[in-house]
CSV table of C-alpha atoms in Angstrom, one decimal:
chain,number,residue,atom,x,y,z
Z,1,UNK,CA,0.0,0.0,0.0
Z,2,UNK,CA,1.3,3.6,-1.2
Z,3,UNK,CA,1.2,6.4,1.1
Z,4,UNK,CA,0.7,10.1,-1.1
Z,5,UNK,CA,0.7,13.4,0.8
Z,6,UNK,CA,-1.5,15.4,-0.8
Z,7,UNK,CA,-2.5,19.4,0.1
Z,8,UNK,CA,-5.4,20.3,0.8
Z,9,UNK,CA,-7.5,23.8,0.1
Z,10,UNK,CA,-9.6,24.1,3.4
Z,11,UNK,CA,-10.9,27.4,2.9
Z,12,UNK,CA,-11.3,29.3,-0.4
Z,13,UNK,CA,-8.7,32.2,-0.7
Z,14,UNK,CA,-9.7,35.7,0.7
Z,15,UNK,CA,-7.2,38.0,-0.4
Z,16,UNK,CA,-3.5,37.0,-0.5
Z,17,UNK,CA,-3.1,33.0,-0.1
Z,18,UNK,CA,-2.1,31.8,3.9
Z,19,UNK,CA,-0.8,29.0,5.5
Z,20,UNK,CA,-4.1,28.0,7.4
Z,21,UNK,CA,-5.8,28.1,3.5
Z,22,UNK,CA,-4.2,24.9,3.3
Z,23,UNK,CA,-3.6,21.4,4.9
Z,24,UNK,CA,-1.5,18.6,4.6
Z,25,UNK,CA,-2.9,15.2,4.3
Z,26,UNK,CA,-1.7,11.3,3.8
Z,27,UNK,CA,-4.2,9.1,2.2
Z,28,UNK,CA,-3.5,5.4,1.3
Z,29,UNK,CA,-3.7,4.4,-2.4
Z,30,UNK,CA,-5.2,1.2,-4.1
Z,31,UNK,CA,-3.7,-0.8,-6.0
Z,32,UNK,CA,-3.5,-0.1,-9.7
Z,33,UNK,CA,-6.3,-1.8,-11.5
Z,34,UNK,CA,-6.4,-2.8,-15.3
Z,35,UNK,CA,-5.5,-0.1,-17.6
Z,36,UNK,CA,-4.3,1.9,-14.3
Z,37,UNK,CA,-0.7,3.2,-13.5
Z,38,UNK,CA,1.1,4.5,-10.2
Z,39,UNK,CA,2.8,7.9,-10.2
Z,40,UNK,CA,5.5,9.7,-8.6
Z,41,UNK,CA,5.7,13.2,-8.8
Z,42,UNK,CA,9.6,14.3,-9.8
Z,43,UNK,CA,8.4,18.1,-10.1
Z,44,UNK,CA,5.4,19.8,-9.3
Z,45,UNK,CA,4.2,23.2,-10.9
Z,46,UNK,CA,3.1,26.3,-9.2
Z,47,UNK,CA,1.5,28.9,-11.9
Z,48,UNK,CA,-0.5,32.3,-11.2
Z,49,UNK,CA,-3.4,30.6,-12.9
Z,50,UNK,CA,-3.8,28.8,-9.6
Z,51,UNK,CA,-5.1,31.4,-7.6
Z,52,UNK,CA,-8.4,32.4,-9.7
Z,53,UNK,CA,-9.2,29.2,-11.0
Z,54,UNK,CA,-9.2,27.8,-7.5
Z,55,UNK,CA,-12.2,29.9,-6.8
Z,56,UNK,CA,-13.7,28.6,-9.7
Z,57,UNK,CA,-12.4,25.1,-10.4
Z,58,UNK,CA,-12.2,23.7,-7.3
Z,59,UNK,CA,-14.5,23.5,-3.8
Z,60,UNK,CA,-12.9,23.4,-0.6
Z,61,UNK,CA,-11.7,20.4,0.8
Z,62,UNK,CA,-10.3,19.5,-2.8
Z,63,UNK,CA,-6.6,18.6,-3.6
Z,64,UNK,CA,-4.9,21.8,-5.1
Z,65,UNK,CA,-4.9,21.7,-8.6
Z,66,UNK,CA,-2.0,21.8,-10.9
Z,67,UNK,CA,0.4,19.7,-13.1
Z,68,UNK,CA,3.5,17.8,-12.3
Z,69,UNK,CA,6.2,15.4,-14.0
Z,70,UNK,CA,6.0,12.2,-12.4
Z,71,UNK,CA,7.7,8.6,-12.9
Z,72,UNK,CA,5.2,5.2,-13.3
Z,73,UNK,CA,5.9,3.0,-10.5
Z,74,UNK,CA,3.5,0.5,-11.1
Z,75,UNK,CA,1.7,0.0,-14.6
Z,76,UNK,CA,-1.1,-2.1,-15.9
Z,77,UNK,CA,-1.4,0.2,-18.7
Z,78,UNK,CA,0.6,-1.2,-22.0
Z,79,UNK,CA,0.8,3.2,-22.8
Z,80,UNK,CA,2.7,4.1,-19.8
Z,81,UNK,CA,6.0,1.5,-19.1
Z,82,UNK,CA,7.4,1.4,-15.7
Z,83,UNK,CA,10.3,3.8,-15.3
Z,84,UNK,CA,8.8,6.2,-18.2
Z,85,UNK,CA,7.9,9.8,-17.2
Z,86,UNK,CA,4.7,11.4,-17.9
Z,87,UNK,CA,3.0,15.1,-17.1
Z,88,UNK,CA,0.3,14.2,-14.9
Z,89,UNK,CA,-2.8,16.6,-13.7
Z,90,UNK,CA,-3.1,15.0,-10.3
Z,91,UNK,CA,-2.3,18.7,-8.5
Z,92,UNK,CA,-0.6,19.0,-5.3
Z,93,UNK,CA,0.3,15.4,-4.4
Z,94,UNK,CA,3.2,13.2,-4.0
Z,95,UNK,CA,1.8,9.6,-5.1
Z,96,UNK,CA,-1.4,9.2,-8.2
Z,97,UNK,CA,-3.1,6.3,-9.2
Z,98,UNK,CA,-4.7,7.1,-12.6
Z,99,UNK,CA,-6.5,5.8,-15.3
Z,100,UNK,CA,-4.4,7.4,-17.9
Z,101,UNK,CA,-6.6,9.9,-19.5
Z,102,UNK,CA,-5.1,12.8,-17.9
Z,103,UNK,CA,-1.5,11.7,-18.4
Z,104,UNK,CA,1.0,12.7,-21.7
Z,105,UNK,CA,4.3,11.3,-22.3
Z,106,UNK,CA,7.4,13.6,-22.1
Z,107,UNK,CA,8.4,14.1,-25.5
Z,108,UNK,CA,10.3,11.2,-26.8
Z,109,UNK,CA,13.7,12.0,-27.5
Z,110,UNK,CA,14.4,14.2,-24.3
Z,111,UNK,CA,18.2,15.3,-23.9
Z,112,UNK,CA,19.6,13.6,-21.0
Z,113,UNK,CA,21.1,16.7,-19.8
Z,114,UNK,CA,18.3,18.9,-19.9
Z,115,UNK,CA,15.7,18.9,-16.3
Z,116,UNK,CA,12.5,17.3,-17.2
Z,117,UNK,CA,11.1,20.5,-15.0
Z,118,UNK,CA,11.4,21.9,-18.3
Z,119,UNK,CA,8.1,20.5,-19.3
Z,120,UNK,CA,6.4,22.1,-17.0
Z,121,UNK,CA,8.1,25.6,-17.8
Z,122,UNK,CA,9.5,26.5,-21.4
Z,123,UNK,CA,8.9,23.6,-23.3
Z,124,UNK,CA,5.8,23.0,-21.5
Z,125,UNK,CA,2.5,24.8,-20.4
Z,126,UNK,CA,4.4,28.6,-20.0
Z,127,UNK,CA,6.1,28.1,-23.3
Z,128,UNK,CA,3.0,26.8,-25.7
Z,129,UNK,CA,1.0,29.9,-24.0
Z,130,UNK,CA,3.8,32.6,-24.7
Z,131,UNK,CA,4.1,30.9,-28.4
Z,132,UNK,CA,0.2,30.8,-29.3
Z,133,UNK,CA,-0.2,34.0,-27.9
Z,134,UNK,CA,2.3,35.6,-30.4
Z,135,UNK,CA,1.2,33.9,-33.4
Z,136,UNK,CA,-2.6,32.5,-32.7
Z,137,UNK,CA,-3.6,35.9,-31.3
Z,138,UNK,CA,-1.0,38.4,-31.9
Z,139,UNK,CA,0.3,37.8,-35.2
Z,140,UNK,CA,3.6,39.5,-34.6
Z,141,UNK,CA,5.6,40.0,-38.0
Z,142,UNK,CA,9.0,41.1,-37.9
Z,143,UNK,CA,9.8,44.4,-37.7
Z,144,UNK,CA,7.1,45.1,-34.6
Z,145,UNK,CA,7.8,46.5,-31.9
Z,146,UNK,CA,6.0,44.1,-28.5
Z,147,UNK,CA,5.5,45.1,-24.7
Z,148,UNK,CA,5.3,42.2,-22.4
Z,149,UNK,CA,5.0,42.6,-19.0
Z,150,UNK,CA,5.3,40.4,-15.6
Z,151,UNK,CA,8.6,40.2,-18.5
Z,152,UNK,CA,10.9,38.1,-16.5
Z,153,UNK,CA,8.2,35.2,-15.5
Z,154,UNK,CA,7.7,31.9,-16.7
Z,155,UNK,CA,5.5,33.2,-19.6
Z,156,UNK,CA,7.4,36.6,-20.6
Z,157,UNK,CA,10.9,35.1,-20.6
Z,158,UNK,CA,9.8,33.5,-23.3
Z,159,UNK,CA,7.6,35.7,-25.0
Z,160,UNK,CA,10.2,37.8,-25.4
Z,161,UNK,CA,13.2,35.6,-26.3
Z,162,UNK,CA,10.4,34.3,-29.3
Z,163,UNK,CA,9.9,37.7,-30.2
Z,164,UNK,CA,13.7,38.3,-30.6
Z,165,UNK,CA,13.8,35.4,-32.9
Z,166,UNK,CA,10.9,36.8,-35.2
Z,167,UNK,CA,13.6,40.1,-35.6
Z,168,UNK,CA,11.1,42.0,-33.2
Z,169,UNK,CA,11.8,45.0,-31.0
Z,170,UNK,CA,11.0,43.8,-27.4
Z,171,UNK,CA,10.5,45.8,-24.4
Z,172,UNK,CA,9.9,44.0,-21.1
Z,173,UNK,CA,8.9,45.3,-17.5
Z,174,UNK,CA,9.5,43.9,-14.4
Z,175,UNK,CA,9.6,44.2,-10.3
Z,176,UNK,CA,12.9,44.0,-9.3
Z,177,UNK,CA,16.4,45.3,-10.6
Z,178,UNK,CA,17.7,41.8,-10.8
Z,179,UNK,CA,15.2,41.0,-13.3
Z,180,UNK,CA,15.9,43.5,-15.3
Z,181,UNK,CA,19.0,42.7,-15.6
Z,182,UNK,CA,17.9,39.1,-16.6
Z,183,UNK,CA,15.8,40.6,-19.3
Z,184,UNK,CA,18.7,42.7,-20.8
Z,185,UNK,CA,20.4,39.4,-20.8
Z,186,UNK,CA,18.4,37.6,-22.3
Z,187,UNK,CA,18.5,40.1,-25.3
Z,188,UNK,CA,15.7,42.3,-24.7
Z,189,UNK,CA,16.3,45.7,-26.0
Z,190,UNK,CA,14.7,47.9,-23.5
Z,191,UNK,CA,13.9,46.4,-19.8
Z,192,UNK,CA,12.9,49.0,-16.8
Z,193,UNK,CA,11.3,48.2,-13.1
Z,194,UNK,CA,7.8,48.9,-12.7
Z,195,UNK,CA,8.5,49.7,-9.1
Z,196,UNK,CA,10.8,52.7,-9.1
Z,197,UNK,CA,10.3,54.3,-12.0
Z,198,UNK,CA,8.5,58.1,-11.3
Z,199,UNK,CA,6.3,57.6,-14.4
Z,200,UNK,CA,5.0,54.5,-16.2
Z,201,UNK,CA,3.8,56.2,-18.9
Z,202,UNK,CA,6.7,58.1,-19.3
Z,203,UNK,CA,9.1,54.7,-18.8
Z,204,UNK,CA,7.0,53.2,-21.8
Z,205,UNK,CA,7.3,56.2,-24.1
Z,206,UNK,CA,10.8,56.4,-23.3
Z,207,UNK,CA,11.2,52.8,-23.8
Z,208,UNK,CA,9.6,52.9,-27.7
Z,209,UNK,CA,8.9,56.6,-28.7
Z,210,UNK,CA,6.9,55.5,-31.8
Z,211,UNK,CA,4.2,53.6,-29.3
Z,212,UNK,CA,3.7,49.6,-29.2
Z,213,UNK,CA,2.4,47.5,-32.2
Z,214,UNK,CA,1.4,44.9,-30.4
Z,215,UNK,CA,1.2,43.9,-26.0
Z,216,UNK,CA,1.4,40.5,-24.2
Z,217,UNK,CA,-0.4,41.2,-21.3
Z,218,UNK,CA,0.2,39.6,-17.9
Z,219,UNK,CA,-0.7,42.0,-15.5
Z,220,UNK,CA,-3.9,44.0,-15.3
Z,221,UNK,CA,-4.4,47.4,-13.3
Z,222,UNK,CA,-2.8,50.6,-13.4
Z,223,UNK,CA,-0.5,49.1,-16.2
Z,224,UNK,CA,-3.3,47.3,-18.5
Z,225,UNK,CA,-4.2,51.6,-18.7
Z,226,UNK,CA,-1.1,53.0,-19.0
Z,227,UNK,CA,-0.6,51.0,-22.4
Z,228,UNK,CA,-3.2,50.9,-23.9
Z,229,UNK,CA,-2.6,54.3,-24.5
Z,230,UNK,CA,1.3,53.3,-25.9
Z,231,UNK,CA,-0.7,51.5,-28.2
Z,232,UNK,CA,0.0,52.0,-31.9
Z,233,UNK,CA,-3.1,52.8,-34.5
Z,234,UNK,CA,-4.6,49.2,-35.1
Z,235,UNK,CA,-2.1,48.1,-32.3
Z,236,UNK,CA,-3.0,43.8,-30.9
Z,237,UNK,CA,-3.7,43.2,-27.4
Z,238,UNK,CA,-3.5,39.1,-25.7
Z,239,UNK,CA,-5.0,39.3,-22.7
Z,240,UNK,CA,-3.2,36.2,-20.8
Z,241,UNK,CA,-3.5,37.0,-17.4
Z,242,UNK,CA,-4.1,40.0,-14.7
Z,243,UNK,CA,-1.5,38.9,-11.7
Z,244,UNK,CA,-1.9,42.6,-10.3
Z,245,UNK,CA,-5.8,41.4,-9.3
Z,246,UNK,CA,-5.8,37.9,-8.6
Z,247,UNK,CA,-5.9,38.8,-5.0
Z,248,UNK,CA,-8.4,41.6,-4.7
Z,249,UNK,CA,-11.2,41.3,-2.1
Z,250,UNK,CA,-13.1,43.9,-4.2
Z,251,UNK,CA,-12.6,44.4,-8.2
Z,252,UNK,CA,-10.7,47.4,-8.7
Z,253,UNK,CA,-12.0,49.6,-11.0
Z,254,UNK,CA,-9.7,51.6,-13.8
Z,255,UNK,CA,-10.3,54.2,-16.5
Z,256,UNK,CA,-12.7,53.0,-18.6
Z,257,UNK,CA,-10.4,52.4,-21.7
Z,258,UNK,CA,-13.3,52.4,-24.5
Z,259,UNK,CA,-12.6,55.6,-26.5
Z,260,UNK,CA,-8.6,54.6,-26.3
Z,261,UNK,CA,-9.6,51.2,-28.3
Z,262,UNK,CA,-12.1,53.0,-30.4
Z,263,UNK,CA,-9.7,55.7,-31.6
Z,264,UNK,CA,-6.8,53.8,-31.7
Z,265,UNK,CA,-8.6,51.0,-33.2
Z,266,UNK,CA,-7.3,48.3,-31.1
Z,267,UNK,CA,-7.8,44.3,-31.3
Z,268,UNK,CA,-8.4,42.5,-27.3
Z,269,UNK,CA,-8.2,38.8,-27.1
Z,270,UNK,CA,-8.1,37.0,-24.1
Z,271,UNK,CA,-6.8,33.0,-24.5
Z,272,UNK,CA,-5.6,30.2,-23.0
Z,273,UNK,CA,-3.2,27.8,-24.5
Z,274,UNK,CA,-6.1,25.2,-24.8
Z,275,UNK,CA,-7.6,26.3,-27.2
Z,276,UNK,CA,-4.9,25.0,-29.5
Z,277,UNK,CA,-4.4,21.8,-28.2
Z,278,UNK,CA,-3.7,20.1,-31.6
Z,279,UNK,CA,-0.8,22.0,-32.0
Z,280,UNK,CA,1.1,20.9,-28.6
Z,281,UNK,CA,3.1,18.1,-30.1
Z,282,UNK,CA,4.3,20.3,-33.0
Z,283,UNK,CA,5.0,23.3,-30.8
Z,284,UNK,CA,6.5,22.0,-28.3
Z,285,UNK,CA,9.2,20.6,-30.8
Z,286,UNK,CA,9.4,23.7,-31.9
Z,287,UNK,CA,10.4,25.5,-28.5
Z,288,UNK,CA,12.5,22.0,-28.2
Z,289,UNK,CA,14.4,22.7,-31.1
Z,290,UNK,CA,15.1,26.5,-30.1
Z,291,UNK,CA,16.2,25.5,-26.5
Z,292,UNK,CA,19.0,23.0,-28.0
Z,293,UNK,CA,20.2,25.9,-30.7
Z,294,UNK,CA,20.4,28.3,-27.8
Z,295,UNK,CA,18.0,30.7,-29.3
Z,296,UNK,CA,15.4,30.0,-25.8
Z,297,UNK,CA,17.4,30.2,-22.7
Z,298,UNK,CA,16.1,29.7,-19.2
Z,299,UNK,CA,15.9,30.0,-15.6
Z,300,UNK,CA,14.5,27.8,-12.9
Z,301,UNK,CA,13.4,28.9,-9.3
Z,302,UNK,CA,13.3,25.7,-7.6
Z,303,UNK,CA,12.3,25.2,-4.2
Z,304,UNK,CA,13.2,21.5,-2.7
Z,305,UNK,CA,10.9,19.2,-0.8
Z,306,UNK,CA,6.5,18.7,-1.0
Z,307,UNK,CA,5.9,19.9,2.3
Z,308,UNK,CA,7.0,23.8,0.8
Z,309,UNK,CA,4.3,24.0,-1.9
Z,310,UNK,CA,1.7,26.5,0.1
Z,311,UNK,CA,5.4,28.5,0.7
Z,312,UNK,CA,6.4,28.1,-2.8
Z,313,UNK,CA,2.9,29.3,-3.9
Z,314,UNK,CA,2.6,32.5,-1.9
Z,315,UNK,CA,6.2,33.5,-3.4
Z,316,UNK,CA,5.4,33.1,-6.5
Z,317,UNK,CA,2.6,35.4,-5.8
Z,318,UNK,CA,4.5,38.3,-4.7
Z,319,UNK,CA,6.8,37.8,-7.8
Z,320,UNK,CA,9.7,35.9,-5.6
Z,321,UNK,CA,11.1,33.9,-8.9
Z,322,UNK,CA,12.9,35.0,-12.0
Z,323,UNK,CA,11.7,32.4,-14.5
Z,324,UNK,CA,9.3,29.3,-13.9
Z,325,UNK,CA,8.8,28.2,-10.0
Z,326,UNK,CA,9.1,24.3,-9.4
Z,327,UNK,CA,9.1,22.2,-6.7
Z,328,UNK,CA,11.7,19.6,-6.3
Z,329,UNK,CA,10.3,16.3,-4.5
């Protein structure tokens, strides 16, 4: 019999994320059945996306959802060989029994010196939802000029290393000197801190004088207006997240940005990486391919051992990590 620690959300989040919102618990698996494998988380995810959706995906007393890289154990499932590694959808736990369905291989052909945390970060999740969002929604051509905020995160690392690659003028922003620095490396051309600069709207114009064809957006509030009105004439906006409000106890409100869009003429589209499932396997060859030609670099914050996830989570939150955040089992 397998022991799996799991973590637990007792109370639905009310403002920032604390400890007592969550619980540790040890429940006893059963044996795998036909067509059923036993998992071992390797690496477990912690995303942004975790805090709204738990309000709406999940009710209390429910595991804490999320992905994770995990090793089969035990198999009676022909699909998943013992000792092969799979991304599971299990959430916050150490030990899965599963029926498959919610399992895909790593990619075959994985270097064996690259961290198969990387599927959860650039050539996973993060990566397919900076990609889709610059050629599903955006359409960026080369040439462009692209803002991308929350810039040195899992998602805008990337964003903006892709953008590079398309011949694009990138400008990221970020909440900490060192990250800025991290952008500059990473090749952006302009990089600034969103926390000491006097003037956002005079960091963006002085960042790209001519205005912003097109803007990844991460963030939400005071920035989501200061942009808009950066934006270029028939400038593209992909909505992908709004970190700055996830943990609101009241909806802020903003300047209402509808004569902005109307007389700039601007395109809005909120997505999620979903939607273009079909395209994973091909895509995430593609960001593959670009990490082993050292076009895509990366950065892992990694924190070590289960028992830190709730810790690992709240950091995250109050933009702690300079690339993806994983957890080390």
């Amino acid at each position: 019999m397998v022991q799996a620690k799991t973590w637990i959300l007792v109370k639905h989040f009310d403002g920032f994320p604390k400890d007592s919102d969550f619980e540790l618990k040890v429940e006893e698996l059963p044996e795998p059945k036909d067509g059923e494998v036993l998992l071992e988380a390797v690496f477990l995810s912690v995303d942004p996306y975790m805090r709204p959706f738990s309000r709406v995906r999940m009710k209390e007393g429910d595991v804490m959802i999320g992905t994770q890289v995990a090793k089969v154990l035990q198999s009676k499932n022909p699909a998943f060989p013992v000792g092969s590694h799979v991304i599971g959808r299990g959430g916050w736990r150490t030990h899965t029994v599963s029926d498959g369905a919610d399992l895909t291989p790593i990619m075959p052909d994985w270097p064996q010196d690259l961290s198969l945390s990387l599927a959860l970060g650039t050539i996973g999740m993060p990566g397919l939802t900076a990609l889709f969002g610059i050629e599903e929604v955006l359409g960026l051509q080369k040439g462009e000029t692209l803002l991308v905020n929350a810039a040195a995160g899992a998602v805008g690392t990337v964003v903006g290393q892709i953008a590079k690659i398309k011949g694009c003028k990138v400008v990221g922003s970020a909440g900490s000197d060192a990250k800025v620095a991290y952008l500059k490396e990473l090749g952006f051309d302009e990089a600034f801190n969103y926390k000491t600069v006097g003037s956002l709207d005079e960091a963006l114009k002085k960042a790209s004088p001519e205005g912003y064809d097109c803007f990844f957006e991460n963030v939400g509030g005071p920035f989501w207006t200061a942009a808009t009105q950066q934006m270029k004439n028939f400038g593209r906006i992909a909505v992908c997240g709004g970190i700055a409000t996830y943990n609101d106890t009241t909806p802020k409100t903003c300047p209402y940005p509808h004569l902005t869009m109307i007389f700039k003429q601007l395109k809005v589209e909120g997505f999620m990486q979903s939607r273009w499932e079909h395209k994973h396997p091909e895509s995430l060859k593609r960001l593959m391919g670009w990490v082993k030609e050292g076009k895509l670099k990366y950065r892992e914050h990694v924190t070590k051992g289960f028992d830190n996830m709730p810790a690992a989570f709240m950091g995250l939150l109050q933009g702690e990590n300079i690339g993806k955040a994983v957890i080390a089992v």
